[in-house]
Amino acid sequence: MSDSLNAPEAPQPGEQAGPADHHPGVSVRHTRAKGEPRFPDGPKADPAGSHFERRIRSFQPRRSRVTAGQADALQRLWPKWGLDIDGQCVVDLAELFGNDNPSVLEIGFGMGEATAQMAAGDPGTNILAVDVHTPGQGNLLNLADQNGLSNLRVGNGDAIILLREMLTPDALDGLRVYFPDPWPKKRHHKRRLIQPEFLSLAATRLKPGAVVHCATDWEPYAEQMLEVLSAHPDFENTQDDGGFAPRPQFRPLTRFEGQGLDKGHVVNDLLFRRVQR
């Protein structure tokens, strides 16, 4: 679904479009010189660049219009609450958030509404939310600003690089992966995020007892998640019957999820605990 309304008129010769020329809800169409960054003080287009090998990726970058409000949030708030995942330094989460509260990593947050609700409902937990969707990054920063959510930080880039290169062992108190791309075609299953290799990496960054929480409305992917997590030696199912978990109250029922449920889609939650080894 498009997040923009009608585009503004193009600037006249000699004029340059900018945030002052736009109104909230109107997409930004700024003519940039070659090589000029899209948001000079905001997230980088490709923070890791060519520093790391080009592996099979579990995400597909989406290019869509950024509204004036989202662009303003990216410019104003990225230096304060944003993190470019470049793989070039180790992140101290206590320093990043300015406290020693438990920290969880959320991979893929869409437009950020559910993430903002969870942050507001649990201010004692830090949430590092990572995505590559620029409008969603701007929207989540806007929500954090409007609601005073100081326990939110927004990461831009590949979560695998963040886990592998930028986080220390036992840094995380939880991992959330909600409605990841199911890659439904069989030839694309290798792109699914929840794989044994990913779980082995995540386990090194999760404290013993930390919970991996996944949710999906794609039943074949849910079955694969359950199979892969159940077979992994570093995790145990929190459900005594070894199956799916009821949706925890802290995970909001989003508008799109509700629409899916109305259509008969089945949403499955999985809650697995990092075991002590």
Short mmCIF file of C-alpha atoms in Angstrom, two decimals:
data_model
loop_
_atom_site.label_atom_id
_atom_site.label_comp_id
_atom_site.label_asym_id
_atom_site.label_seq_id
_atom_site.Cartn_x
_atom_site.Cartn_y
_atom_site.Cartn_z
CA MET A 1 0.00 0.00 0.00
CA SER A 2 1.35 3.41 -0.93
CA ASP A 3 2.21 5.70 1.96
CA SER A 4 1.96 8.88 -0.06
CA LEU A 5 -0.78 11.13 -1.38
CA ASN A 6 -0.68 13.23 -4.51
CA ALA A 7 2.78 14.47 -5.36
CA PRO A 8 3.43 18.21 -5.25
CA GLU A 9 4.04 20.23 -8.36
CA ALA A 10 7.56 20.08 -9.71
CA PRO A 11 9.74 23.09 -8.82
CA GLN A 12 10.21 25.75 -11.43
CA PRO A 13 13.62 26.20 -13.07
CA GLY A 14 16.07 27.59 -10.55
CA GLU A 15 13.98 26.40 -7.60
CA GLN A 16 14.73 23.44 -5.39
CA ALA A 17 12.13 21.42 -3.56
CA GLY A 18 12.62 21.00 0.18
CA PRO A 19 10.68 20.17 3.34
CA ALA A 20 9.40 23.77 3.58
CA ASP A 21 7.68 23.35 0.22
CA HIS A 22 5.62 20.39 1.40
CA HIS A 23 2.74 19.67 3.69
CA PRO A 24 2.30 16.68 6.03
CA GLY A 25 1.21 13.58 4.16
CA VAL A 26 2.65 14.76 0.85
CA SER A 27 5.54 12.76 -0.51
CA VAL A 28 8.96 14.33 -0.88
CA ARG A 29 10.27 14.61 -4.43
CA HIS A 30 13.57 16.37 -4.08
CA THR A 31 15.80 16.68 -7.14
CA ARG A 32 19.28 15.67 -5.97
CA ALA A 33 22.57 16.16 -7.67
CA LYS A 34 24.46 13.02 -8.64
CA GLY A 35 26.07 11.52 -5.56
CA GLU A 36 24.11 13.70 -3.14
CA PRO A 37 22.73 11.62 -0.23
CA ARG A 38 18.98 11.34 0.01
CA PHE A 39 18.98 12.41 3.67
CA PRO A 40 22.27 14.14 4.54
CA ASP A 41 21.74 13.69 8.28
CA GLY A 42 19.69 10.51 8.00
CA PRO A 43 20.23 6.81 7.26
CA LYS A 44 22.78 5.82 4.65
CA ALA A 45 21.63 4.14 1.46
CA ASP A 46 23.95 1.14 1.93
CA PRO A 47 25.75 1.42 5.28
CA ALA A 48 27.81 -1.77 5.00
CA GLY A 49 28.75 -1.08 1.37
CA SER A 50 31.13 -3.65 -0.07
CA HIS A 51 32.91 -4.41 3.20
CA PHE A 52 31.25 -7.81 3.51
CA GLU A 53 30.54 -10.74 1.22
CA ARG A 54 27.38 -10.68 -0.85
CA ARG A 55 25.44 -13.60 0.64
CA ILE A 56 21.90 -14.72 -0.08
CA ARG A 57 19.72 -12.16 1.65
CA SER A 58 16.48 -12.79 3.48
CA PHE A 59 15.06 -9.36 2.69
CA GLN A 60 14.10 -7.45 -0.41
CA PRO A 61 14.74 -3.70 -0.19
CA ARG A 62 11.60 -1.74 -1.04
CA ARG A 63 11.73 1.65 -2.68
CA SER A 64 8.69 3.83 -1.99
CA ARG A 65 7.96 7.46 -1.45
CA VAL A 66 8.82 9.16 1.80
CA THR A 67 6.31 11.66 3.15
CA ALA A 68 7.37 15.08 4.34
CA GLY A 69 6.74 14.06 7.95
CA GLN A 70 8.86 10.94 7.59
CA ALA A 71 11.65 12.88 5.89
CA ASP A 72 11.60 15.48 8.65
CA ALA A 73 11.86 12.74 11.30
CA LEU A 74 14.76 11.10 9.48
CA GLN A 75 16.64 14.39 9.28
CA ARG A 76 15.95 15.51 12.84
CA LEU A 77 16.03 12.28 14.79
CA TRP A 78 18.43 9.95 13.00
CA PRO A 79 21.55 11.46 14.62
CA LYS A 80 19.86 10.91 18.01
CA TRP A 81 18.04 7.59 17.66
CA GLY A 82 19.34 6.02 14.44
CA LEU A 83 22.03 3.40 13.88
CA ASP A 84 23.58 2.64 10.49
CA ILE A 85 24.60 -1.01 10.40
CA ASP A 86 27.99 -0.73 8.74
CA GLY A 87 29.77 -3.57 10.53
CA GLN A 88 32.70 -1.32 11.36
CA CYS A 89 32.31 -1.04 15.14
CA VAL A 90 30.99 -2.91 18.16
CA VAL A 91 27.82 -1.43 19.66
CA ASP A 92 27.56 -1.02 23.41
CA LEU A 93 23.81 -1.28 23.98
CA ALA A 94 23.99 0.37 27.39
CA GLU A 95 25.71 3.34 25.78
CA LEU A 96 23.32 3.34 22.80
CA PHE A 97 20.25 3.52 25.06
CA GLY A 98 21.80 5.37 27.96
CA ASN A 99 20.79 2.72 30.50
CA ASP A 100 21.36 -0.87 31.58
CA ASN A 101 17.79 -2.07 30.95
CA PRO A 102 17.18 -5.36 29.10
CA SER A 103 17.51 -4.97 25.34
CA VAL A 104 15.72 -6.88 22.61
CA LEU A 105 16.34 -6.90 18.88
CA GLU A 106 13.39 -6.70 16.50
CA ILE A 107 14.12 -7.64 12.89
CA GLY A 108 11.70 -6.14 10.37
CA PHE A 109 9.13 -3.71 11.73
CA GLY A 110 7.26 -2.49 8.65
CA MET A 111 5.81 0.95 9.40
CA GLY A 112 6.57 0.58 13.10
CA GLU A 113 3.12 0.96 14.66
CA ALA A 114 3.32 -2.33 16.59
CA THR A 115 6.90 -1.65 17.64
CA ALA A 116 5.92 1.74 19.04
CA GLN A 117 3.03 0.17 20.94
CA MET A 118 5.33 -2.43 22.50
CA ALA A 119 7.86 0.23 23.47
CA ALA A 120 5.13 2.32 25.09
CA GLY A 121 3.73 -0.70 26.94
CA ASP A 122 7.10 -1.74 28.36
CA PRO A 123 9.28 1.34 28.95
CA GLY A 124 11.74 -0.72 31.02
CA THR A 125 12.80 -2.73 27.96
CA ASN A 126 14.98 -1.28 25.21
CA ILE A 127 14.04 -2.14 21.63
CA LEU A 128 16.56 -2.00 18.81
CA ALA A 129 14.33 -2.24 15.73
CA VAL A 130 16.03 -2.98 12.41
CA ASP A 131 14.65 -2.61 8.89
CA VAL A 132 15.71 -1.43 5.43
CA HIS A 133 12.45 0.34 4.54
CA THR A 134 13.10 4.08 4.66
CA PRO A 135 9.46 5.23 5.02
CA GLY A 136 9.03 2.81 7.90
CA GLN A 137 12.19 4.10 9.58
CA GLY A 138 10.90 7.65 9.34
CA ASN A 139 7.46 6.66 10.57
CA LEU A 140 8.83 4.82 13.61
CA LEU A 141 11.10 7.72 14.51
CA ASN A 142 8.08 10.01 14.24
CA LEU A 143 6.04 7.76 16.54
CA ALA A 144 8.89 7.57 19.04
CA ASP A 145 9.18 11.36 19.06
CA GLN A 146 5.46 12.02 19.35
CA ASN A 147 5.05 9.54 22.21
CA GLY A 148 8.30 10.22 24.05
CA LEU A 149 9.61 6.67 23.55
CA SER A 150 13.20 6.98 24.69
CA ASN A 151 13.56 3.17 24.79
CA LEU A 152 13.52 2.87 20.99
CA ARG A 153 16.45 2.91 18.55
CA VAL A 154 16.11 2.36 14.80
CA GLY A 155 18.71 0.34 12.91
CA ASN A 156 19.22 0.66 9.16
CA GLY A 157 20.72 -2.26 7.27
CA ASP A 158 21.32 -5.99 7.42
CA ALA A 159 20.52 -7.59 10.78
CA ILE A 160 22.95 -10.42 10.04
CA ILE A 161 25.84 -7.95 9.91
CA LEU A 162 24.59 -6.38 13.14
CA LEU A 163 24.52 -9.74 14.92
CA ARG A 164 27.78 -11.02 13.51
CA GLU A 165 29.96 -7.92 13.54
CA MET A 166 28.49 -5.36 15.92
CA LEU A 167 27.00 -7.11 18.95
CA THR A 168 28.92 -8.84 21.73
CA PRO A 169 28.14 -12.31 23.14
CA ASP A 170 25.12 -12.39 25.45
CA ALA A 171 24.23 -8.79 24.54
CA LEU A 172 20.53 -9.43 23.93
CA ASP A 173 17.67 -10.29 26.25
CA GLY A 174 15.34 -11.22 23.41
CA LEU A 175 14.84 -11.48 19.65
CA ARG A 176 11.62 -10.69 17.79
CA VAL A 177 10.88 -11.62 14.19
CA TYR A 178 7.31 -10.75 13.27
CA PHE A 179 5.84 -11.55 9.86
CA PRO A 180 9.10 -11.92 7.94
CA ASP A 181 8.99 -12.35 4.18
CA PRO A 182 7.76 -15.96 3.70
CA TRP A 183 9.42 -16.36 0.30
CA PRO A 184 6.61 -18.76 -0.70
CA LYS A 185 8.16 -20.16 -3.88
CA LYS A 186 10.14 -23.32 -3.20
CA ARG A 187 13.21 -22.08 -5.06
CA HIS A 188 13.28 -19.06 -2.70
CA HIS A 189 13.02 -20.99 0.57
CA LYS A 190 16.78 -20.59 1.02
CA ARG A 191 16.11 -16.87 1.53
CA ARG A 192 13.93 -17.38 4.59
CA LEU A 193 15.46 -15.86 7.68
CA ILE A 194 14.72 -18.60 10.20
CA GLN A 195 17.34 -21.17 9.26
CA PRO A 196 19.76 -23.25 11.40
CA GLU A 197 22.70 -20.98 10.53
CA PHE A 198 20.83 -17.85 11.57
CA LEU A 199 19.74 -19.42 14.84
CA SER A 200 23.31 -20.49 15.63
CA LEU A 201 24.48 -16.91 15.11
CA ALA A 202 21.61 -15.46 17.14
CA ALA A 203 22.29 -17.89 19.98
CA THR A 204 25.77 -16.43 20.46
CA ARG A 205 24.27 -12.97 21.06
CA LEU A 206 21.37 -14.02 23.28
CA LYS A 207 21.71 -14.44 27.02
CA PRO A 208 20.69 -17.82 28.47
CA GLY A 209 16.96 -17.63 29.11
CA ALA A 210 16.39 -15.02 26.40
CA VAL A 211 13.34 -15.70 24.24
CA VAL A 212 13.13 -15.82 20.47
CA HIS A 213 9.61 -14.78 19.47
CA CYS A 214 8.49 -15.36 15.88
CA ALA A 215 5.10 -14.82 14.29
CA THR A 216 3.85 -15.48 10.78
CA ASP A 217 0.58 -15.76 8.89
CA TRP A 218 2.10 -18.10 6.31
CA GLU A 219 1.36 -21.59 7.63
CA PRO A 220 4.02 -23.51 5.66
CA TYR A 221 6.65 -21.08 6.98
CA ALA A 222 5.27 -21.47 10.52
CA GLU A 223 5.70 -25.22 10.24
CA GLN A 224 9.28 -24.78 9.00
CA MET A 225 10.04 -22.36 11.84
CA LEU A 226 8.71 -24.84 14.38
CA GLU A 227 10.74 -27.67 12.86
CA VAL A 228 13.99 -25.69 12.68
CA LEU A 229 13.70 -24.16 16.15
CA SER A 230 12.71 -27.50 17.74
CA ALA A 231 15.73 -29.22 16.20
CA HIS A 232 18.26 -26.58 17.26
CA PRO A 233 20.28 -27.55 20.36
CA ASP A 234 20.51 -23.97 21.65
CA PHE A 235 16.74 -23.46 21.98
CA GLU A 236 13.80 -25.08 23.74
CA ASN A 237 10.10 -24.56 23.19
CA THR A 238 8.34 -22.68 25.99
CA GLN A 239 5.19 -24.69 25.24
CA ASP A 240 4.90 -28.01 27.05
CA ASP A 241 3.16 -29.60 24.07
CA GLY A 242 6.02 -28.61 21.74
CA GLY A 243 3.73 -26.62 19.48
CA PHE A 244 2.78 -23.04 18.72
CA ALA A 245 2.16 -20.50 21.45
CA PRO A 246 -0.86 -18.26 22.06
CA ARG A 247 -0.24 -14.66 21.00
CA PRO A 248 1.30 -12.91 24.02
CA GLN A 249 -0.58 -9.82 25.16
CA PHE A 250 2.50 -7.65 24.63
CA ARG A 251 2.47 -8.32 20.86
CA PRO A 252 -0.18 -5.98 19.45
CA LEU A 253 -2.74 -7.17 16.97
CA THR A 254 -1.95 -4.97 14.00
CA ARG A 255 -4.47 -3.65 11.50
CA PHE A 256 -3.05 -5.77 8.68
CA GLU A 257 -2.99 -8.85 10.89
CA GLY A 258 -6.62 -8.23 11.79
CA GLN A 259 -7.52 -7.97 8.13
CA GLY A 260 -5.78 -11.28 7.50
CA LEU A 261 -7.65 -12.95 10.35
CA ASP A 262 -10.92 -11.63 8.91
CA LYS A 263 -10.03 -13.39 5.67
CA GLY A 264 -9.40 -16.67 7.46
CA HIS A 265 -5.62 -16.51 7.68
CA VAL A 266 -4.04 -18.37 10.59
CA VAL A 267 -1.38 -16.52 12.58
CA ASN A 268 1.07 -18.64 14.54
CA ASP A 269 3.39 -17.45 17.31
CA LEU A 270 6.51 -19.34 18.37
CA LEU A 271 8.30 -18.70 21.68
CA PHE A 272 11.61 -20.48 22.16
CA ARG A 273 14.05 -19.99 25.03
CA ARG A 274 17.84 -19.85 24.73
CA VAL A 275 19.12 -22.74 26.84
CA GLN A 276 22.13 -22.70 29.15
CA ARG A 277 25.00 -24.68 27.67
#
